[in-house]
């Protein structure tokens, strides 16, 4: 059984500033535990769910925007038991790990030396991340070095497209996914450049035909419009199963896919 816990389902500047939804990223648990994109609220929500950051095996940061990395340094301290045990993996885009084009690295020199391994990932790279074969995928976003990821879990392929504009080559890099996680920042009729909006979802879902699509990384307008209604409309358009994630929701992936209601809010 693989599980994905959504420690936050908000994204974009204002949903992050005002915490319209939390922005703590997600935990993917299979043979090990990956914390993907630990933005503001990651540690607070782990505490609320009684989940120990010390059991984190890998911290993965898709790009150098604070809704994806701001809690990462403290999380790395948790993963390494206060910086005492050298263990775990830190992986991220070139901007996050090394800095690029005037973007400083998101992680300090001190915190980069705490994990056992640090990987700076480009689209097309592959790595073993907490026991999961992981392939990094391209994005088209304001951080040009941003990546998405395809995880080969023991329950099939889980795809995370990351923050991106809709592009053919981005969609094509996620062929064969069983579960597709999309950062859909805006609802129908409120396009925002460099991000996915509800309008973009049908073409992606019809091309990839995943068993389940999960919408997350919602901006203020998306939350105001009602993400569940957006998901329902998209389900009717595509005939495919589409769920709007909620903070603290857990998805269990086994022979079947089970969406568990938030345990705390
Ligand atoms: Zn974002
Ligand atoms: Zn971004």
Short mmCIF file of N, CA, C and O in Angstrom, two decimals, residues 96-201:
data_model
loop_
_atom_site.label_atom_id
_atom_site.label_comp_id
_atom_site.label_asym_id
_atom_site.label_seq_id
_atom_site.Cartn_x
_atom_site.Cartn_y
_atom_site.Cartn_z
N UNK A 96 17.07 25.41 -6.64
CA UNK A 96 16.89 25.13 -5.21
C UNK A 96 18.21 24.76 -4.55
O UNK A 96 18.51 25.22 -3.44
N UNK A 97 18.97 23.92 -5.22
CA UNK A 97 20.18 23.34 -4.60
C UNK A 97 21.41 24.21 -4.84
O UNK A 97 22.21 24.44 -3.94
N UNK A 98 21.57 24.71 -6.06
CA UNK A 98 22.79 25.45 -6.42
C UNK A 98 22.57 26.94 -6.61
O UNK A 98 23.50 27.73 -6.55
N UNK A 99 21.31 27.32 -6.91
CA UNK A 99 21.04 28.71 -7.28
C UNK A 99 21.29 28.90 -8.77
O UNK A 99 22.15 28.24 -9.36
N UNK A 100 20.50 29.76 -9.40
CA UNK A 100 20.64 29.94 -10.85
C UNK A 100 20.04 31.28 -11.23
O UNK A 100 19.02 31.71 -10.67
N UNK A 101 20.67 31.97 -12.17
CA UNK A 101 20.12 33.20 -12.76
C UNK A 101 19.59 34.19 -11.72
O UNK A 101 18.47 34.69 -11.82
N UNK A 102 20.38 34.46 -10.71
CA UNK A 102 19.98 35.45 -9.70
C UNK A 102 19.05 34.89 -8.64
O UNK A 102 18.67 35.61 -7.72
N UNK A 103 18.65 33.62 -8.76
CA UNK A 103 17.87 32.98 -7.69
C UNK A 103 18.85 32.30 -6.77
O UNK A 103 19.63 31.44 -7.20
N UNK A 104 18.83 32.66 -5.51
CA UNK A 104 19.78 32.03 -4.59
C UNK A 104 19.30 30.61 -4.29
O UNK A 104 18.12 30.30 -4.46
N UNK A 105 20.20 29.74 -3.84
CA UNK A 105 19.72 28.42 -3.42
C UNK A 105 18.70 28.58 -2.29
O UNK A 105 18.81 29.52 -1.49
N UNK A 106 17.74 27.68 -2.23
CA UNK A 106 16.72 27.76 -1.17
C UNK A 106 17.25 27.21 0.14
O UNK A 106 16.67 27.47 1.19
N UNK A 107 18.31 26.44 0.06
CA UNK A 107 18.81 25.72 1.23
C UNK A 107 20.21 26.23 1.57
O UNK A 107 21.07 26.33 0.69
N UNK A 108 20.44 26.52 2.84
CA UNK A 108 21.74 27.08 3.25
C UNK A 108 22.86 26.06 3.10
O UNK A 108 22.61 24.84 3.04
N UNK A 109 24.11 26.56 3.07
CA UNK A 109 25.27 25.66 3.02
C UNK A 109 25.24 24.69 4.19
O UNK A 109 25.52 23.50 4.03
N UNK A 110 24.89 25.20 5.35
CA UNK A 110 24.83 24.35 6.54
C UNK A 110 23.85 23.19 6.35
O UNK A 110 24.18 22.03 6.59
N UNK A 111 22.63 23.53 5.89
CA UNK A 111 21.62 22.47 5.76
C UNK A 111 21.91 21.52 4.61
O UNK A 111 21.50 20.36 4.64
N UNK A 112 22.65 21.97 3.61
CA UNK A 112 23.00 21.09 2.50
C UNK A 112 24.02 20.03 2.93
O UNK A 112 24.18 19.01 2.26
N UNK A 113 24.75 20.28 4.02
CA UNK A 113 25.75 19.28 4.43
C UNK A 113 25.18 18.27 5.44
O UNK A 113 25.86 17.31 5.81
N UNK A 114 23.93 18.42 5.84
CA UNK A 114 23.37 17.51 6.85
C UNK A 114 22.93 16.16 6.28
O UNK A 114 23.18 15.13 6.90
N UNK A 115 22.23 16.10 5.11
CA UNK A 115 21.79 14.79 4.61
C UNK A 115 22.96 13.97 4.07
O UNK A 115 24.03 14.50 3.76
N UNK A 116 22.73 12.65 3.91
CA UNK A 116 23.78 11.78 3.34
C UNK A 116 24.04 12.11 1.88
O UNK A 116 25.17 12.00 1.42
N UNK A 117 22.97 12.46 1.16
CA UNK A 117 23.11 12.74 -0.27
C UNK A 117 22.36 14.01 -0.62
O UNK A 117 21.26 14.27 -0.09
N UNK A 118 22.91 14.78 -1.53
CA UNK A 118 22.24 15.97 -2.06
C UNK A 118 22.29 15.88 -3.58
O UNK A 118 23.37 15.69 -4.15
N UNK A 119 21.15 15.99 -4.21
CA UNK A 119 21.08 15.86 -5.67
C UNK A 119 20.44 17.10 -6.28
O UNK A 119 19.39 17.56 -5.84
N UNK A 120 21.08 17.62 -7.28
CA UNK A 120 20.57 18.74 -8.06
C UNK A 120 20.02 18.14 -9.36
O UNK A 120 20.76 17.55 -10.13
N UNK A 121 18.69 18.24 -9.55
CA UNK A 121 18.04 17.47 -10.60
C UNK A 121 17.62 18.33 -11.79
O UNK A 121 17.09 19.42 -11.62
N UNK A 122 17.84 17.78 -12.97
CA UNK A 122 17.36 18.40 -14.21
C UNK A 122 16.34 17.47 -14.85
O UNK A 122 16.36 16.26 -14.62
N UNK A 123 15.47 18.05 -15.69
CA UNK A 123 14.50 17.23 -16.42
C UNK A 123 15.24 16.14 -17.19
O UNK A 123 16.25 16.43 -17.85
N UNK A 124 14.74 14.91 -17.09
CA UNK A 124 15.38 13.78 -17.76
C UNK A 124 16.26 12.97 -16.83
O UNK A 124 16.56 11.81 -17.12
N UNK A 125 16.70 13.57 -15.70
CA UNK A 125 17.51 12.82 -14.74
C UNK A 125 16.67 11.76 -14.04
O UNK A 125 15.45 11.92 -13.90
N UNK A 126 17.31 10.70 -13.60
CA UNK A 126 16.63 9.67 -12.80
C UNK A 126 17.44 9.42 -11.54
O UNK A 126 18.66 9.58 -11.53
N UNK A 127 16.74 9.04 -10.49
CA UNK A 127 17.43 8.76 -9.22
C UNK A 127 16.56 7.84 -8.38
O UNK A 127 15.35 7.77 -8.57
N UNK A 128 17.21 7.15 -7.43
CA UNK A 128 16.47 6.39 -6.43
C UNK A 128 16.19 7.35 -5.28
O UNK A 128 17.10 7.85 -4.64
N UNK A 129 14.90 7.61 -5.07
CA UNK A 129 14.51 8.54 -4.00
C UNK A 129 13.71 7.73 -2.98
O UNK A 129 12.59 7.31 -3.28
N UNK A 130 14.27 7.51 -1.82
CA UNK A 130 13.61 6.76 -0.74
C UNK A 130 13.05 5.42 -1.25
O UNK A 130 11.93 5.05 -0.94
N UNK A 131 13.85 4.72 -2.04
CA UNK A 131 13.47 3.40 -2.53
C UNK A 131 12.57 3.42 -3.75
O UNK A 131 12.14 2.37 -4.22
N UNK A 132 12.26 4.60 -4.25
CA UNK A 132 11.40 4.70 -5.43
C UNK A 132 12.21 5.21 -6.62
O UNK A 132 12.85 6.27 -6.53
N UNK A 133 12.18 4.45 -7.70
CA UNK A 133 12.81 4.95 -8.93
C UNK A 133 12.06 6.20 -9.35
O UNK A 133 10.82 6.17 -9.50
N UNK A 134 12.75 7.29 -9.54
CA UNK A 134 12.09 8.57 -9.81
C UNK A 134 12.73 9.21 -11.04
O UNK A 134 13.95 9.28 -11.16
N UNK A 135 11.85 9.64 -11.93
CA UNK A 135 12.32 10.32 -13.15
C UNK A 135 11.85 11.78 -13.07
O UNK A 135 10.70 12.03 -12.71
N UNK A 136 12.74 12.70 -13.38
CA UNK A 136 12.38 14.12 -13.30
C UNK A 136 11.94 14.63 -14.67
O UNK A 136 12.49 14.25 -15.70
N UNK A 137 10.92 15.46 -14.66
CA UNK A 137 10.24 15.86 -15.90
C UNK A 137 10.32 17.38 -16.09
O UNK A 137 10.53 18.12 -15.12
N UNK A 138 10.15 17.84 -17.32
CA UNK A 138 10.26 19.28 -17.57
C UNK A 138 9.04 20.05 -17.08
O UNK A 138 7.95 19.48 -16.93
N UNK A 139 9.22 21.33 -16.82
CA UNK A 139 8.10 22.24 -16.56
C UNK A 139 8.34 23.50 -17.40
O UNK A 139 9.46 23.72 -17.89
N UNK A 140 7.30 24.31 -17.55
CA UNK A 140 7.45 25.64 -18.16
C UNK A 140 6.90 26.63 -17.15
O UNK A 140 5.68 26.81 -17.04
N UNK A 141 7.81 27.25 -16.39
CA UNK A 141 7.39 28.06 -15.25
C UNK A 141 8.36 29.22 -15.10
O UNK A 141 9.38 29.28 -15.78
N UNK A 142 8.05 30.14 -14.19
CA UNK A 142 8.92 31.30 -14.01
C UNK A 142 10.28 30.92 -13.43
O UNK A 142 11.25 31.67 -13.61
N UNK A 143 10.38 29.81 -12.73
CA UNK A 143 11.68 29.22 -12.42
C UNK A 143 11.96 28.23 -13.55
O UNK A 143 11.40 27.13 -13.57
N UNK A 144 12.84 28.63 -14.46
CA UNK A 144 13.06 27.82 -15.68
C UNK A 144 13.70 26.47 -15.37
O UNK A 144 13.66 25.57 -16.21
N UNK A 145 14.29 26.32 -14.20
CA UNK A 145 14.94 25.04 -13.88
C UNK A 145 14.02 24.11 -13.09
O UNK A 145 14.45 23.03 -12.67
N UNK A 146 12.77 24.50 -12.89
CA UNK A 146 11.82 23.68 -12.14
C UNK A 146 11.61 22.32 -12.78
O UNK A 146 11.73 22.17 -14.00
N UNK A 147 11.29 21.34 -11.96
CA UNK A 147 11.04 19.99 -12.46
C UNK A 147 9.74 19.43 -11.86
O UNK A 147 9.31 19.84 -10.79
N UNK A 148 9.14 18.48 -12.58
CA UNK A 148 8.11 17.61 -12.04
C UNK A 148 8.77 16.27 -11.74
O UNK A 148 9.99 16.12 -11.90
N UNK A 149 7.96 15.29 -11.33
CA UNK A 149 8.56 14.00 -11.00
C UNK A 149 7.57 12.86 -11.28
O UNK A 149 6.36 13.03 -11.12
N UNK A 150 8.13 11.73 -11.71
CA UNK A 150 7.35 10.51 -11.91
C UNK A 150 7.94 9.46 -10.98
O UNK A 150 9.12 9.11 -11.09
N UNK A 151 7.12 8.98 -10.03
CA UNK A 151 7.58 8.03 -9.02
C UNK A 151 7.10 6.63 -9.37
O UNK A 151 5.88 6.41 -9.53
N UNK A 152 8.03 5.69 -9.48
CA UNK A 152 7.65 4.28 -9.70
C UNK A 152 7.43 3.67 -8.32
O UNK A 152 8.35 3.15 -7.70
N UNK A 153 6.20 3.72 -7.83
CA UNK A 153 5.91 3.17 -6.50
C UNK A 153 5.56 1.69 -6.63
O UNK A 153 5.37 1.17 -7.73
N UNK A 154 5.42 1.03 -5.49
CA UNK A 154 5.06 -0.39 -5.51
C UNK A 154 3.60 -0.59 -5.91
O UNK A 154 3.17 -1.72 -6.13
N UNK A 155 2.85 0.50 -6.03
CA UNK A 155 1.44 0.41 -6.44
C UNK A 155 1.22 1.12 -7.78
O UNK A 155 0.10 1.54 -8.08
N UNK A 156 2.25 1.25 -8.55
CA UNK A 156 2.11 1.89 -9.87
C UNK A 156 2.72 3.28 -9.89
O UNK A 156 3.28 3.75 -8.90
N UNK A 157 2.57 3.93 -11.03
CA UNK A 157 3.25 5.20 -11.26
C UNK A 157 2.43 6.38 -10.75
O UNK A 157 1.25 6.51 -11.06
N UNK A 158 3.08 7.21 -9.95
CA UNK A 158 2.46 8.44 -9.46
C UNK A 158 3.20 9.61 -10.10
O UNK A 158 4.43 9.70 -10.02
N UNK A 159 2.45 10.49 -10.75
CA UNK A 159 3.04 11.62 -11.46
C UNK A 159 2.71 12.93 -10.78
O UNK A 159 1.56 13.16 -10.40
N UNK A 160 3.70 13.78 -10.64
CA UNK A 160 3.51 15.13 -10.10
C UNK A 160 4.03 16.10 -11.16
O UNK A 160 5.23 16.14 -11.44
N UNK A 161 3.13 16.86 -11.75
CA UNK A 161 3.53 17.70 -12.88
C UNK A 161 4.25 18.97 -12.44
O UNK A 161 4.96 19.60 -13.22
N UNK A 162 4.06 19.38 -11.18
CA UNK A 162 4.72 20.59 -10.67
C UNK A 162 4.05 21.85 -11.20
O UNK A 162 3.02 21.81 -11.87
N UNK A 163 4.63 23.00 -10.86
CA UNK A 163 4.12 24.28 -11.36
C UNK A 163 4.55 24.43 -12.81
O UNK A 163 5.74 24.46 -13.11
N UNK A 164 3.58 24.55 -13.70
CA UNK A 164 3.92 24.60 -15.13
C UNK A 164 2.78 25.18 -15.95
O UNK A 164 1.61 25.07 -15.57
N UNK A 165 3.14 25.80 -17.04
CA UNK A 165 2.15 26.12 -18.07
C UNK A 165 1.83 24.83 -18.81
O UNK A 165 2.63 23.89 -18.80
N UNK A 166 0.65 24.76 -19.46
CA UNK A 166 0.34 23.54 -20.22
C UNK A 166 1.19 23.48 -21.48
O UNK A 166 1.20 24.42 -22.26
N UNK A 167 1.93 22.40 -21.63
CA UNK A 167 2.77 22.21 -22.82
C UNK A 167 2.75 20.74 -23.21
O UNK A 167 2.78 19.87 -22.35
N UNK A 168 2.77 20.51 -24.51
CA UNK A 168 2.75 19.15 -25.03
C UNK A 168 3.89 18.30 -24.44
O UNK A 168 3.67 17.17 -24.00
N UNK A 169 5.10 18.88 -24.42
CA UNK A 169 6.23 18.07 -23.96
C UNK A 169 6.15 17.78 -22.47
O UNK A 169 6.66 16.75 -21.99
N UNK A 170 5.49 18.66 -21.74
CA UNK A 170 5.31 18.42 -20.29
C UNK A 170 4.33 17.27 -20.11
O UNK A 170 4.59 16.31 -19.38
N UNK A 171 3.18 17.35 -20.78
CA UNK A 171 2.18 16.27 -20.68
C UNK A 171 2.79 14.94 -21.13
O UNK A 171 2.63 13.92 -20.44
N UNK A 172 3.48 14.95 -22.25
CA UNK A 172 4.04 13.70 -22.80
C UNK A 172 4.99 13.02 -21.82
O UNK A 172 5.09 11.79 -21.80
N UNK A 173 5.66 13.79 -20.98
CA UNK A 173 6.63 13.20 -20.06
C UNK A 173 5.95 12.44 -18.92
O UNK A 173 6.64 11.80 -18.12
N UNK A 174 4.62 12.48 -18.85
CA UNK A 174 3.89 11.78 -17.78
C UNK A 174 3.05 10.63 -18.33
O UNK A 174 2.16 10.13 -17.62
N UNK A 175 3.32 10.19 -19.53
CA UNK A 175 2.61 9.05 -20.12
C UNK A 175 2.70 7.83 -19.21
O UNK A 175 3.77 7.54 -18.66
N UNK A 176 1.59 7.13 -19.03
CA UNK A 176 1.62 5.86 -18.29
C UNK A 176 1.37 5.99 -16.80
O UNK A 176 1.50 5.01 -16.07
N UNK A 177 1.00 7.19 -16.34
CA UNK A 177 0.81 7.34 -14.89
C UNK A 177 -0.52 6.72 -14.45
O UNK A 177 -1.52 6.76 -15.17
N UNK A 178 -0.52 6.18 -13.25
CA UNK A 178 -1.76 5.65 -12.66
C UNK A 178 -2.49 6.76 -11.89
O UNK A 178 -3.71 6.89 -11.98
N UNK A 179 -1.72 7.52 -11.13
CA UNK A 179 -2.27 8.66 -10.39
C UNK A 179 -1.55 9.92 -10.87
O UNK A 179 -0.32 9.94 -10.94
N UNK A 180 -2.32 10.92 -11.20
CA UNK A 180 -1.77 12.17 -11.73
C UNK A 180 -2.10 13.32 -10.77
O UNK A 180 -3.28 13.56 -10.49
N UNK A 181 -1.08 13.98 -10.26
CA UNK A 181 -1.29 15.11 -9.36
C UNK A 181 -0.98 16.39 -10.13
O UNK A 181 0.14 16.56 -10.64
N UNK A 182 -1.99 17.25 -10.23
CA UNK A 182 -1.87 18.48 -11.03
C UNK A 182 -1.96 19.71 -10.14
O UNK A 182 -2.88 19.83 -9.33
N UNK A 183 -1.02 20.64 -10.34
CA UNK A 183 -1.06 21.92 -9.63
C UNK A 183 -1.94 22.89 -10.43
O UNK A 183 -1.45 23.61 -11.31
N UNK A 184 -3.22 22.87 -10.12
CA UNK A 184 -4.19 23.69 -10.86
C UNK A 184 -4.48 24.94 -10.02
O UNK A 184 -5.26 24.90 -9.08
N UNK A 185 -3.83 26.02 -10.39
CA UNK A 185 -3.84 27.21 -9.54
C UNK A 185 -5.10 28.04 -9.70
O UNK A 185 -5.56 28.68 -8.76
N UNK A 186 -5.67 28.03 -10.89
CA UNK A 186 -6.83 28.90 -11.17
C UNK A 186 -8.02 28.11 -11.72
O UNK A 186 -7.85 27.11 -12.41
N UNK A 187 -9.26 28.62 -11.45
CA UNK A 187 -10.47 27.96 -11.97
C UNK A 187 -10.74 28.35 -13.42
O UNK A 187 -10.01 29.17 -14.01
N UNK A 188 -11.80 27.81 -13.98
CA UNK A 188 -12.24 28.20 -15.33
C UNK A 188 -12.41 29.72 -15.40
O UNK A 188 -12.92 30.35 -14.46
N UNK A 189 -11.96 30.31 -16.49
CA UNK A 189 -12.19 31.73 -16.73
C UNK A 189 -11.26 32.68 -15.99
O UNK A 189 -11.54 33.87 -15.91
N UNK A 190 -10.19 32.20 -15.43
CA UNK A 190 -9.27 33.08 -14.67
C UNK A 190 -7.82 32.69 -14.92
O UNK A 190 -7.05 32.44 -14.00
N UNK A 191 -7.46 32.63 -16.18
CA UNK A 191 -6.13 32.14 -16.55
C UNK A 191 -5.01 32.94 -15.92
O UNK A 191 -5.10 34.15 -15.76
N UNK A 192 -3.96 32.24 -15.54
CA UNK A 192 -2.74 32.84 -15.00
C UNK A 192 -1.57 32.23 -15.75
O UNK A 192 -1.45 31.00 -15.81
N UNK A 193 -0.73 33.07 -16.31
CA UNK A 193 0.37 32.53 -17.11
C UNK A 193 1.33 31.71 -16.25
O UNK A 193 1.46 31.95 -15.05
N UNK A 194 1.95 30.76 -16.89
CA UNK A 194 2.95 29.88 -16.26
C UNK A 194 2.38 28.90 -15.24
O UNK A 194 3.13 28.28 -14.48
N UNK A 195 1.05 28.78 -15.18
CA UNK A 195 0.42 27.82 -14.28
C UNK A 195 -0.67 27.04 -15.03
O UNK A 195 -1.17 27.50 -16.05
N UNK A 196 -1.07 25.91 -14.46
CA UNK A 196 -2.23 25.20 -14.99
C UNK A 196 -3.51 25.81 -14.43
O UNK A 196 -3.55 26.23 -13.27
N UNK A 197 -4.54 25.85 -15.28
CA UNK A 197 -5.86 26.33 -14.88
C UNK A 197 -6.85 25.22 -15.22
O UNK A 197 -6.52 24.29 -15.97
N UNK A 198 -8.08 25.33 -14.71
CA UNK A 198 -9.07 24.26 -14.95
C UNK A 198 -9.22 23.96 -16.44
O UNK A 198 -9.37 22.80 -16.84
N UNK A 199 -9.17 24.99 -17.29
CA UNK A 199 -9.31 24.81 -18.74
C UNK A 199 -8.30 23.82 -19.32
O UNK A 199 -8.56 23.20 -20.35
N UNK A 200 -7.15 23.73 -18.68
CA UNK A 200 -6.07 22.91 -19.22
C UNK A 200 -6.24 21.44 -18.89
O UNK A 200 -5.60 20.58 -19.50
N UNK A 201 -7.07 21.14 -17.88
CA UNK A 201 -7.14 19.78 -17.36
C UNK A 201 -7.71 18.76 -18.35
O UNK A 201 -7.14 17.67 -18.50
#
